[in-house]
């Protein structure tokens, strides 16, 4: 394969690929036995929250936004290369086919920080699938969609928080800083939560007679405000808010809860 370019892959139930590359929830939550876990990078692709989630992190009425990847020259996607135990390969292949609804299975080459090249399978959501949402008109619109959606596996916000926190723990800082779409979306969500927090604090501190009047003047955020001020909020690390009980014990420290930023709990408890 050339430069990590993904190639169409026909799942083979009798001989599925040993390695899987995860760039979303598979980084911190697998729900299957992993024989080996390696941080890895896929070149010439970018990560975007363009796929809709109608069940896991949202509903048909309020779909959540989750990650997919798309070809993008000179970009890179960092994630986790997971080596599946041979005795569980068939079961894992069947499980992921159901879990990754709307995603196509392709083969690619990823590289570890030590230079090891791994041929793996990766799931990519393309615009042809019915849950595909594409780019939002502005980051703040995408942030609102994330904050308002939840599904079988929890809030869409938790998905974003866990992804950002896991990457900051696993991936060298310069590479995380290059994930522009992810960090821009994080900043927009932070800014929205920050304004919600200010609003709630104002209501709690106001006399009861003033609260009803102030509720009607909910703080509004313009795109220019977000671009200029959310950068300050993005300097801090997110806490990881949820961790599935079935997650591998060896990876628990990647998703350990943190109280460093109580903002999310205050705004969305």
PDB file of C-alpha atoms in Angstrom:
ATOM      1  CA  UNK A   1       0.000   0.000   0.000  1.00  0.00           C
ATOM      2  CA  UNK A   2       1.138   3.528  -0.732  1.00  0.00           C
ATOM      3  CA  UNK A   3       1.395   6.187   1.999  1.00  0.00           C
ATOM      4  CA  UNK A   4      -1.186   4.500   4.189  1.00  0.00           C
ATOM      5  CA  UNK A   5      -3.971   4.916   1.607  1.00  0.00           C
ATOM      6  CA  UNK A   6      -7.008   2.882   2.665  1.00  0.00           C
ATOM      7  CA  UNK A   7      -8.171   0.187   0.277  1.00  0.00           C
ATOM      8  CA  UNK A   8     -11.643  -1.407   0.086  1.00  0.00           C
ATOM      9  CA  UNK A   9     -11.879  -4.471   2.266  1.00  0.00           C
ATOM     10  CA  UNK A  10     -14.297  -7.382   2.035  1.00  0.00           C
ATOM     11  CA  UNK A  11     -14.736  -8.870   5.521  1.00  0.00           C
ATOM     12  CA  UNK A  12     -13.595 -12.473   5.665  1.00  0.00           C
ATOM     13  CA  UNK A  13     -15.338 -14.254   8.527  1.00  0.00           C
ATOM     14  CA  UNK A  14     -12.951 -17.204   8.256  1.00  0.00           C
ATOM     15  CA  UNK A  15      -9.784 -15.114   8.311  1.00  0.00           C
ATOM     16  CA  UNK A  16     -10.403 -11.560   9.565  1.00  0.00           C
ATOM     17  CA  UNK A  17      -7.545  -9.099   9.917  1.00  0.00           C
ATOM     18  CA  UNK A  18      -5.605  -9.375  13.178  1.00  0.00           C
ATOM     19  CA  UNK A  19      -5.162  -5.601  13.626  1.00  0.00           C
ATOM     20  CA  UNK A  20      -7.845  -2.912  13.915  1.00  0.00           C
ATOM     21  CA  UNK A  21      -7.125   0.814  13.864  1.00  0.00           C
ATOM     22  CA  UNK A  22      -9.431   2.886  16.061  1.00  0.00           C
ATOM     23  CA  UNK A  23      -9.620   6.681  15.977  1.00  0.00           C
ATOM     24  CA  UNK A  24     -12.796   7.210  18.037  1.00  0.00           C
ATOM     25  CA  UNK A  25     -14.282   5.251  20.925  1.00  0.00           C
ATOM     26  CA  UNK A  26     -12.127   2.203  20.133  1.00  0.00           C
ATOM     27  CA  UNK A  27      -9.204   4.129  21.611  1.00  0.00           C
ATOM     28  CA  UNK A  28     -10.609   3.881  25.156  1.00  0.00           C
ATOM     29  CA  UNK A  29     -13.419   1.321  24.921  1.00  0.00           C
ATOM     30  CA  UNK A  30     -13.178  -1.935  23.000  1.00  0.00           C
ATOM     31  CA  UNK A  31     -15.483  -4.433  24.726  1.00  0.00           C
ATOM     32  CA  UNK A  32     -13.387  -7.318  23.386  1.00  0.00           C
ATOM     33  CA  UNK A  33     -10.075  -8.935  24.254  1.00  0.00           C
ATOM     34  CA  UNK A  34      -7.026  -7.008  22.995  1.00  0.00           C
ATOM     35  CA  UNK A  35      -3.746  -8.872  22.746  1.00  0.00           C
ATOM     36  CA  UNK A  36      -1.650  -5.783  22.035  1.00  0.00           C
ATOM     37  CA  UNK A  37      -2.326  -2.038  22.142  1.00  0.00           C
ATOM     38  CA  UNK A  38      -0.181   0.411  20.190  1.00  0.00           C
ATOM     39  CA  UNK A  39      -0.506   4.140  19.627  1.00  0.00           C
ATOM     40  CA  UNK A  40      -0.356   4.637  15.862  1.00  0.00           C
ATOM     41  CA  UNK A  41      -0.847   7.202  13.112  1.00  0.00           C
ATOM     42  CA  UNK A  42      -2.627   6.995   9.755  1.00  0.00           C
ATOM     43  CA  UNK A  43      -1.121   9.456   7.231  1.00  0.00           C
ATOM     44  CA  UNK A  44      -2.999  11.513   4.634  1.00  0.00           C
ATOM     45  CA  UNK A  45      -6.302  11.392   6.483  1.00  0.00           C
ATOM     46  CA  UNK A  46      -8.165  13.880   8.668  1.00  0.00           C
ATOM     47  CA  UNK A  47     -10.580  13.242  11.565  1.00  0.00           C
ATOM     48  CA  UNK A  48     -13.984  14.974  11.434  1.00  0.00           C
ATOM     49  CA  UNK A  49     -17.215  14.804  13.438  1.00  0.00           C
ATOM     50  CA  UNK A  50     -19.326  14.314  10.337  1.00  0.00           C
ATOM     51  CA  UNK A  51     -21.036  10.992  11.064  1.00  0.00           C
ATOM     52  CA  UNK A  52     -24.417  10.955  12.746  1.00  0.00           C
ATOM     53  CA  UNK A  53     -25.239   8.560  15.569  1.00  0.00           C
ATOM     54  CA  UNK A  54     -28.892   7.537  15.821  1.00  0.00           C
ATOM     55  CA  UNK A  55     -28.470   5.003  18.637  1.00  0.00           C
ATOM     56  CA  UNK A  56     -25.136   4.966  20.454  1.00  0.00           C
ATOM     57  CA  UNK A  57     -24.787   8.719  21.081  1.00  0.00           C
ATOM     58  CA  UNK A  58     -28.045  10.169  19.814  1.00  0.00           C
ATOM     59  CA  UNK A  59     -31.413   9.455  18.254  1.00  0.00           C
ATOM     60  CA  UNK A  60     -33.056   9.937  14.867  1.00  0.00           C
ATOM     61  CA  UNK A  61     -34.644  13.158  16.141  1.00  0.00           C
ATOM     62  CA  UNK A  62     -31.416  14.421  17.688  1.00  0.00           C
ATOM     63  CA  UNK A  63     -28.487  12.566  16.147  1.00  0.00           C
ATOM     64  CA  UNK A  64     -25.156  12.838  17.855  1.00  0.00           C
ATOM     65  CA  UNK A  65     -21.994  13.749  16.011  1.00  0.00           C
ATOM     66  CA  UNK A  66     -19.206  11.160  16.074  1.00  0.00           C
ATOM     67  CA  UNK A  67     -15.894  10.825  14.276  1.00  0.00           C
ATOM     68  CA  UNK A  68     -15.074   9.564  10.836  1.00  0.00           C
ATOM     69  CA  UNK A  69     -11.986  10.082   8.698  1.00  0.00           C
ATOM     70  CA  UNK A  70     -11.565  11.341   5.164  1.00  0.00           C
ATOM     71  CA  UNK A  71      -8.634  11.470   2.779  1.00  0.00           C
ATOM     72  CA  UNK A  72      -6.662  14.678   3.279  1.00  0.00           C
ATOM     73  CA  UNK A  73      -3.168  15.165   1.923  1.00  0.00           C
ATOM     74  CA  UNK A  74      -0.438  16.020   4.439  1.00  0.00           C
ATOM     75  CA  UNK A  75      -2.782  15.438   7.395  1.00  0.00           C
ATOM     76  CA  UNK A  76      -2.663  12.584   9.882  1.00  0.00           C
ATOM     77  CA  UNK A  77      -4.974  10.766  12.267  1.00  0.00           C
ATOM     78  CA  UNK A  78      -3.617   9.445  15.546  1.00  0.00           C
ATOM     79  CA  UNK A  79      -5.357   6.586  17.284  1.00  0.00           C
ATOM     80  CA  UNK A  80      -4.871   3.051  18.555  1.00  0.00           C
ATOM     81  CA  UNK A  81      -3.822  -0.084  16.713  1.00  0.00           C
ATOM     82  CA  UNK A  82      -5.468  -3.048  18.427  1.00  0.00           C
ATOM     83  CA  UNK A  83      -4.226  -6.585  17.902  1.00  0.00           C
ATOM     84  CA  UNK A  84      -7.115  -8.988  18.367  1.00  0.00           C
ATOM     85  CA  UNK A  85      -6.545 -12.306  20.084  1.00  0.00           C
ATOM     86  CA  UNK A  86      -6.642 -15.024  17.388  1.00  0.00           C
ATOM     87  CA  UNK A  87      -9.276 -17.070  19.196  1.00  0.00           C
ATOM     88  CA  UNK A  88     -11.659 -14.096  19.210  1.00  0.00           C
ATOM     89  CA  UNK A  89     -11.123 -12.795  15.669  1.00  0.00           C
ATOM     90  CA  UNK A  90     -14.422 -14.069  14.274  1.00  0.00           C
ATOM     91  CA  UNK A  91     -16.442 -12.816  17.216  1.00  0.00           C
ATOM     92  CA  UNK A  92     -14.782  -9.386  17.107  1.00  0.00           C
ATOM     93  CA  UNK A  93     -15.349  -9.062  13.369  1.00  0.00           C
ATOM     94  CA  UNK A  94     -19.054  -9.824  13.833  1.00  0.00           C
ATOM     95  CA  UNK A  95     -19.340  -7.490  16.838  1.00  0.00           C
ATOM     96  CA  UNK A  96     -17.702  -4.541  15.080  1.00  0.00           C
ATOM     97  CA  UNK A  97     -19.873  -4.997  11.987  1.00  0.00           C
ATOM     98  CA  UNK A  98     -22.884  -4.241  14.215  1.00  0.00           C
ATOM     99  CA  UNK A  99     -21.193  -1.593  16.352  1.00  0.00           C
ATOM    100  CA  UNK A 100     -19.881   0.428  13.403  1.00  0.00           C
ATOM    101  CA  UNK A 101     -23.236   0.857  11.649  1.00  0.00           C
ATOM    102  CA  UNK A 102     -22.905   3.119   8.614  1.00  0.00           C
ATOM    103  CA  UNK A 103     -19.156   2.612   8.355  1.00  0.00           C
ATOM    104  CA  UNK A 104     -17.280   0.826   5.540  1.00  0.00           C
ATOM    105  CA  UNK A 105     -14.437  -1.515   6.356  1.00  0.00           C
ATOM    106  CA  UNK A 106     -11.163  -0.751   4.595  1.00  0.00           C
ATOM    107  CA  UNK A 107      -7.535  -1.780   4.936  1.00  0.00           C
ATOM    108  CA  UNK A 108      -4.758   0.673   5.662  1.00  0.00           C
ATOM    109  CA  UNK A 109      -1.214   0.940   6.951  1.00  0.00           C
ATOM    110  CA  UNK A 110      -0.528   2.712  10.229  1.00  0.00           C
ATOM    111  CA  UNK A 111       2.791   3.449  11.898  1.00  0.00           C
ATOM    112  CA  UNK A 112       3.735   3.394  15.575  1.00  0.00           C
ATOM    113  CA  UNK A 113       6.019   6.061  17.117  1.00  0.00           C
ATOM    114  CA  UNK A 114       8.815   3.454  17.033  1.00  0.00           C
ATOM    115  CA  UNK A 115       8.470   3.121  13.260  1.00  0.00           C
ATOM    116  CA  UNK A 116       6.670  -0.213  13.127  1.00  0.00           C
ATOM    117  CA  UNK A 117       4.320  -0.401  10.130  1.00  0.00           C
ATOM    118  CA  UNK A 118       1.093  -2.301  10.780  1.00  0.00           C
ATOM    119  CA  UNK A 119      -1.481  -3.400   8.223  1.00  0.00           C
ATOM    120  CA  UNK A 120      -4.877  -2.948   9.836  1.00  0.00           C
ATOM    121  CA  UNK A 121      -8.576  -2.640   9.178  1.00  0.00           C
ATOM    122  CA  UNK A 122     -10.318   0.664   9.826  1.00  0.00           C
ATOM    123  CA  UNK A 123     -13.965   1.731   9.685  1.00  0.00           C
ATOM    124  CA  UNK A 124     -14.766   4.837   7.640  1.00  0.00           C
ATOM    125  CA  UNK A 125     -18.175   6.527   7.375  1.00  0.00           C
ATOM    126  CA  UNK A 126     -18.752   7.944   3.907  1.00  0.00           C
ATOM    127  CA  UNK A 127     -21.362  10.430   2.753  1.00  0.00           C
ATOM    128  CA  UNK A 128     -23.404   7.704   1.044  1.00  0.00           C
ATOM    129  CA  UNK A 129     -24.631   6.224   4.348  1.00  0.00           C
ATOM    130  CA  UNK A 130     -27.974   7.563   5.625  1.00  0.00           C
ATOM    131  CA  UNK A 131     -26.635   8.715   9.002  1.00  0.00           C
ATOM    132  CA  UNK A 132     -23.916  10.898   7.488  1.00  0.00           C
ATOM    133  CA  UNK A 133     -24.317  14.537   8.595  1.00  0.00           C
ATOM    134  CA  UNK A 134     -21.357  16.232   6.938  1.00  0.00           C
ATOM    135  CA  UNK A 135     -19.870  19.491   8.207  1.00  0.00           C
ATOM    136  CA  UNK A 136     -22.003  21.822  10.303  1.00  0.00           C
ATOM    137  CA  UNK A 137     -22.423  25.406   9.106  1.00  0.00           C
ATOM    138  CA  UNK A 138     -20.390  26.665  12.096  1.00  0.00           C
ATOM    139  CA  UNK A 139     -18.512  24.994  14.981  1.00  0.00           C
ATOM    140  CA  UNK A 140     -21.064  26.393  17.447  1.00  0.00           C
ATOM    141  CA  UNK A 141     -23.900  24.633  15.615  1.00  0.00           C
ATOM    142  CA  UNK A 142     -21.971  21.366  15.827  1.00  0.00           C
ATOM    143  CA  UNK A 143     -21.365  22.062  19.532  1.00  0.00           C
ATOM    144  CA  UNK A 144     -25.098  22.514  20.148  1.00  0.00           C
ATOM    145  CA  UNK A 145     -25.832  19.230  18.377  1.00  0.00           C
ATOM    146  CA  UNK A 146     -23.278  17.450  20.542  1.00  0.00           C
ATOM    147  CA  UNK A 147     -24.557  18.961  23.781  1.00  0.00           C
ATOM    148  CA  UNK A 148     -28.194  18.112  23.022  1.00  0.00           C
ATOM    149  CA  UNK A 149     -27.761  14.468  22.001  1.00  0.00           C
ATOM    150  CA  UNK A 150     -27.455  11.248  23.972  1.00  0.00           C
ATOM    151  CA  UNK A 151     -28.093   7.597  23.213  1.00  0.00           C
ATOM    152  CA  UNK A 152     -27.628   4.008  24.304  1.00  0.00           C
ATOM    153  CA  UNK A 153     -23.946   4.500  25.199  1.00  0.00           C
ATOM    154  CA  UNK A 154     -24.399   7.872  26.879  1.00  0.00           C
ATOM    155  CA  UNK A 155     -24.054  11.535  25.985  1.00  0.00           C
ATOM    156  CA  UNK A 156     -22.382  12.656  22.799  1.00  0.00           C
ATOM    157  CA  UNK A 157     -20.477  15.137  24.954  1.00  0.00           C
ATOM    158  CA  UNK A 158     -18.840  12.240  26.805  1.00  0.00           C
ATOM    159  CA  UNK A 159     -17.701  10.805  23.478  1.00  0.00           C
ATOM    160  CA  UNK A 160     -15.958  14.069  22.577  1.00  0.00           C
ATOM    161  CA  UNK A 161     -14.493  14.488  26.057  1.00  0.00           C
ATOM    162  CA  UNK A 162     -13.118  10.943  26.172  1.00  0.00           C
ATOM    163  CA  UNK A 163     -11.606  11.252  22.708  1.00  0.00           C
ATOM    164  CA  UNK A 164      -9.823  14.529  23.450  1.00  0.00           C
ATOM    165  CA  UNK A 165      -8.610  13.342  26.859  1.00  0.00           C
ATOM    166  CA  UNK A 166      -7.342  10.017  25.495  1.00  0.00           C
ATOM    167  CA  UNK A 167      -5.430  11.680  22.670  1.00  0.00           C
ATOM    168  CA  UNK A 168      -3.829  14.169  25.057  1.00  0.00           C
ATOM    169  CA  UNK A 169      -2.687  11.309  27.274  1.00  0.00           C
ATOM    170  CA  UNK A 170      -1.440   9.059  24.484  1.00  0.00           C
ATOM    171  CA  UNK A 171      -0.226  11.258  21.643  1.00  0.00           C
ATOM    172  CA  UNK A 172       2.713  13.710  21.627  1.00  0.00           C
ATOM    173  CA  UNK A 173       1.511  17.307  22.096  1.00  0.00           C
ATOM    174  CA  UNK A 174       2.639  18.669  18.704  1.00  0.00           C
ATOM    175  CA  UNK A 175       0.516  16.054  16.916  1.00  0.00           C
ATOM    176  CA  UNK A 176      -2.594  16.715  19.008  1.00  0.00           C
ATOM    177  CA  UNK A 177      -2.214  20.426  18.262  1.00  0.00           C
ATOM    178  CA  UNK A 178      -2.466  19.642  14.526  1.00  0.00           C
ATOM    179  CA  UNK A 179      -5.913  18.032  14.893  1.00  0.00           C
ATOM    180  CA  UNK A 180      -7.541  21.332  13.979  1.00  0.00           C
ATOM    181  CA  UNK A 181     -11.146  20.199  13.536  1.00  0.00           C
ATOM    182  CA  UNK A 182     -11.197  18.321  16.841  1.00  0.00           C
ATOM    183  CA  UNK A 183      -9.691  21.214  18.814  1.00  0.00           C
ATOM    184  CA  UNK A 184     -11.956  23.766  17.146  1.00  0.00           C
ATOM    185  CA  UNK A 185     -14.973  21.667  18.066  1.00  0.00           C
ATOM    186  CA  UNK A 186     -13.705  21.258  21.616  1.00  0.00           C
ATOM    187  CA  UNK A 187     -13.283  25.029  21.919  1.00  0.00           C
ATOM    188  CA  UNK A 188     -16.821  25.642  20.665  1.00  0.00           C
ATOM    189  CA  UNK A 189     -18.252  23.169  23.188  1.00  0.00           C
ATOM    190  CA  UNK A 190     -16.199  24.696  25.987  1.00  0.00           C
ATOM    191  CA  UNK A 191     -17.391  28.183  25.089  1.00  0.00           C
ATOM    192  CA  UNK A 192     -21.009  27.061  25.057  1.00  0.00           C
ATOM    193  CA  UNK A 193     -20.634  25.377  28.439  1.00  0.00           C
ATOM    194  CA  UNK A 194     -18.848  28.412  29.813  1.00  0.00           C
ATOM    195  CA  UNK A 195     -21.773  30.625  28.870  1.00  0.00           C
ATOM    196  CA  UNK A 196     -24.283  28.158  30.276  1.00  0.00           C
ATOM    197  CA  UNK A 197     -22.327  28.146  33.531  1.00  0.00           C
ATOM    198  CA  UNK A 198     -22.307  31.927  33.741  1.00  0.00           C
ATOM    199  CA  UNK A 199     -26.038  31.923  33.083  1.00  0.00           C
ATOM    200  CA  UNK A 200     -26.760  29.397  35.840  1.00  0.00           C
ATOM    201  CA  UNK A 201     -24.496  31.187  38.311  1.00  0.00           C
ATOM    202  CA  UNK A 202     -26.341  34.449  37.598  1.00  0.00           C
ATOM    203  CA  UNK A 203     -29.690  32.759  38.221  1.00  0.00           C
ATOM    204  CA  UNK A 204     -28.497  31.166  41.471  1.00  0.00           C
ATOM    205  CA  UNK A 205     -27.134  34.446  42.818  1.00  0.00           C
ATOM    206  CA  UNK A 206     -30.119  36.581  41.801  1.00  0.00           C
ATOM    207  CA  UNK A 207     -33.110  37.204  44.097  1.00  0.00           C
ATOM    208  CA  UNK A 208     -36.067  34.992  43.272  1.00  0.00           C
ATOM    209  CA  UNK A 209     -38.043  37.959  41.948  1.00  0.00           C
ATOM    210  CA  UNK A 210     -35.331  38.620  39.344  1.00  0.00           C
ATOM    211  CA  UNK A 211     -34.718  35.042  38.227  1.00  0.00           C
ATOM    212  CA  UNK A 212     -37.797  34.782  36.019  1.00  0.00           C
ATOM    213  CA  UNK A 213     -36.863  37.995  34.222  1.00  0.00           C
ATOM    214  CA  UNK A 214     -33.219  36.971  33.764  1.00  0.00           C
ATOM    215  CA  UNK A 215     -34.095  33.569  32.371  1.00  0.00           C
ATOM    216  CA  UNK A 216     -35.414  35.258  29.275  1.00  0.00           C
ATOM    217  CA  UNK A 217     -32.085  36.935  28.632  1.00  0.00           C
ATOM    218  CA  UNK A 218     -30.053  33.793  28.090  1.00  0.00           C
ATOM    219  CA  UNK A 219     -26.480  34.623  27.029  1.00  0.00           C
ATOM    220  CA  UNK A 220     -25.905  34.416  23.300  1.00  0.00           C
ATOM    221  CA  UNK A 221     -22.627  33.516  21.639  1.00  0.00           C
ATOM    222  CA  UNK A 222     -21.633  34.759  18.213  1.00  0.00           C
ATOM    223  CA  UNK A 223     -19.129  33.058  15.956  1.00  0.00           C
ATOM    224  CA  UNK A 224     -16.618  35.877  16.417  1.00  0.00           C
ATOM    225  CA  UNK A 225     -16.878  35.571  20.221  1.00  0.00           C
ATOM    226  CA  UNK A 226     -16.173  31.868  19.960  1.00  0.00           C
ATOM    227  CA  UNK A 227     -13.164  32.332  17.715  1.00  0.00           C
ATOM    228  CA  UNK A 228     -11.537  34.932  19.958  1.00  0.00           C
ATOM    229  CA  UNK A 229     -12.390  33.780  23.485  1.00  0.00           C
ATOM    230  CA  UNK A 230     -12.775  29.996  23.400  1.00  0.00           C
ATOM    231  CA  UNK A 231      -9.040  29.630  22.841  1.00  0.00           C
ATOM    232  CA  UNK A 232      -8.461  30.385  26.523  1.00  0.00           C
ATOM    233  CA  UNK A 233     -10.831  27.614  27.531  1.00  0.00           C
ATOM    234  CA  UNK A 234      -9.084  25.121  25.264  1.00  0.00           C
ATOM    235  CA  UNK A 235      -5.776  25.445  27.119  1.00  0.00           C
ATOM    236  CA  UNK A 236      -6.906  23.115  29.903  1.00  0.00           C
ATOM    237  CA  UNK A 237      -7.333  19.366  29.756  1.00  0.00           C
ATOM    238  CA  UNK A 238     -10.787  17.849  29.755  1.00  0.00           C
ATOM    239  CA  UNK A 239     -11.754  15.393  32.467  1.00  0.00           C
ATOM    240  CA  UNK A 240     -12.907  12.004  31.261  1.00  0.00           C
ATOM    241  CA  UNK A 241     -16.546  11.747  32.275  1.00  0.00           C
ATOM    242  CA  UNK A 242     -17.528   8.174  31.602  1.00  0.00           C
ATOM    243  CA  UNK A 243     -15.848   4.798  31.517  1.00  0.00           C
ATOM    244  CA  UNK A 244     -17.660   1.578  30.585  1.00  0.00           C
ATOM    245  CA  UNK A 245     -17.378  -1.090  33.261  1.00  0.00           C
ATOM    246  CA  UNK A 246     -16.372  -3.624  30.630  1.00  0.00           C
ATOM    247  CA  UNK A 247     -13.330  -1.591  29.492  1.00  0.00           C
ATOM    248  CA  UNK A 248      -9.994  -3.399  29.666  1.00  0.00           C
ATOM    249  CA  UNK A 249      -8.379  -3.105  33.075  1.00  0.00           C
ATOM    250  CA  UNK A 250      -4.998  -2.387  31.476  1.00  0.00           C
ATOM    251  CA  UNK A 251      -6.330   0.792  29.875  1.00  0.00           C
ATOM    252  CA  UNK A 252      -8.283   2.199  32.818  1.00  0.00           C
ATOM    253  CA  UNK A 253      -5.687   4.877  33.468  1.00  0.00           C
ATOM    254  CA  UNK A 254      -6.422   6.318  30.023  1.00  0.00           C
ATOM    255  CA  UNK A 255      -9.988   7.062  31.061  1.00  0.00           C
ATOM    256  CA  UNK A 256      -9.608   7.793  34.777  1.00  0.00           C
ATOM    257  CA  UNK A 257     -11.992  10.466  36.042  1.00  0.00           C
ATOM    258  CA  UNK A 258     -10.548  13.880  36.819  1.00  0.00           C
ATOM    259  CA  UNK A 259     -11.896  16.815  38.808  1.00  0.00           C
ATOM    260  CA  UNK A 260      -9.588  19.364  37.171  1.00  0.00           C
ATOM    261  CA  UNK A 261     -12.454  20.979  35.239  1.00  0.00           C
ATOM    262  CA  UNK A 262     -15.794  20.864  37.086  1.00  0.00           C
ATOM    263  CA  UNK A 263     -17.327  22.977  34.326  1.00  0.00           C
ATOM    264  CA  UNK A 264     -19.053  20.092  32.560  1.00  0.00           C
ATOM    265  CA  UNK A 265     -20.546  18.634  35.711  1.00  0.00           C
ATOM    266  CA  UNK A 266     -21.770  22.087  36.801  1.00  0.00           C
ATOM    267  CA  UNK A 267     -23.402  22.905  33.471  1.00  0.00           C
ATOM    268  CA  UNK A 268     -24.852  19.532  32.575  1.00  0.00           C
ATOM    269  CA  UNK A 269     -25.362  17.636  35.819  1.00  0.00           C
TER     270      UNK A 269
END
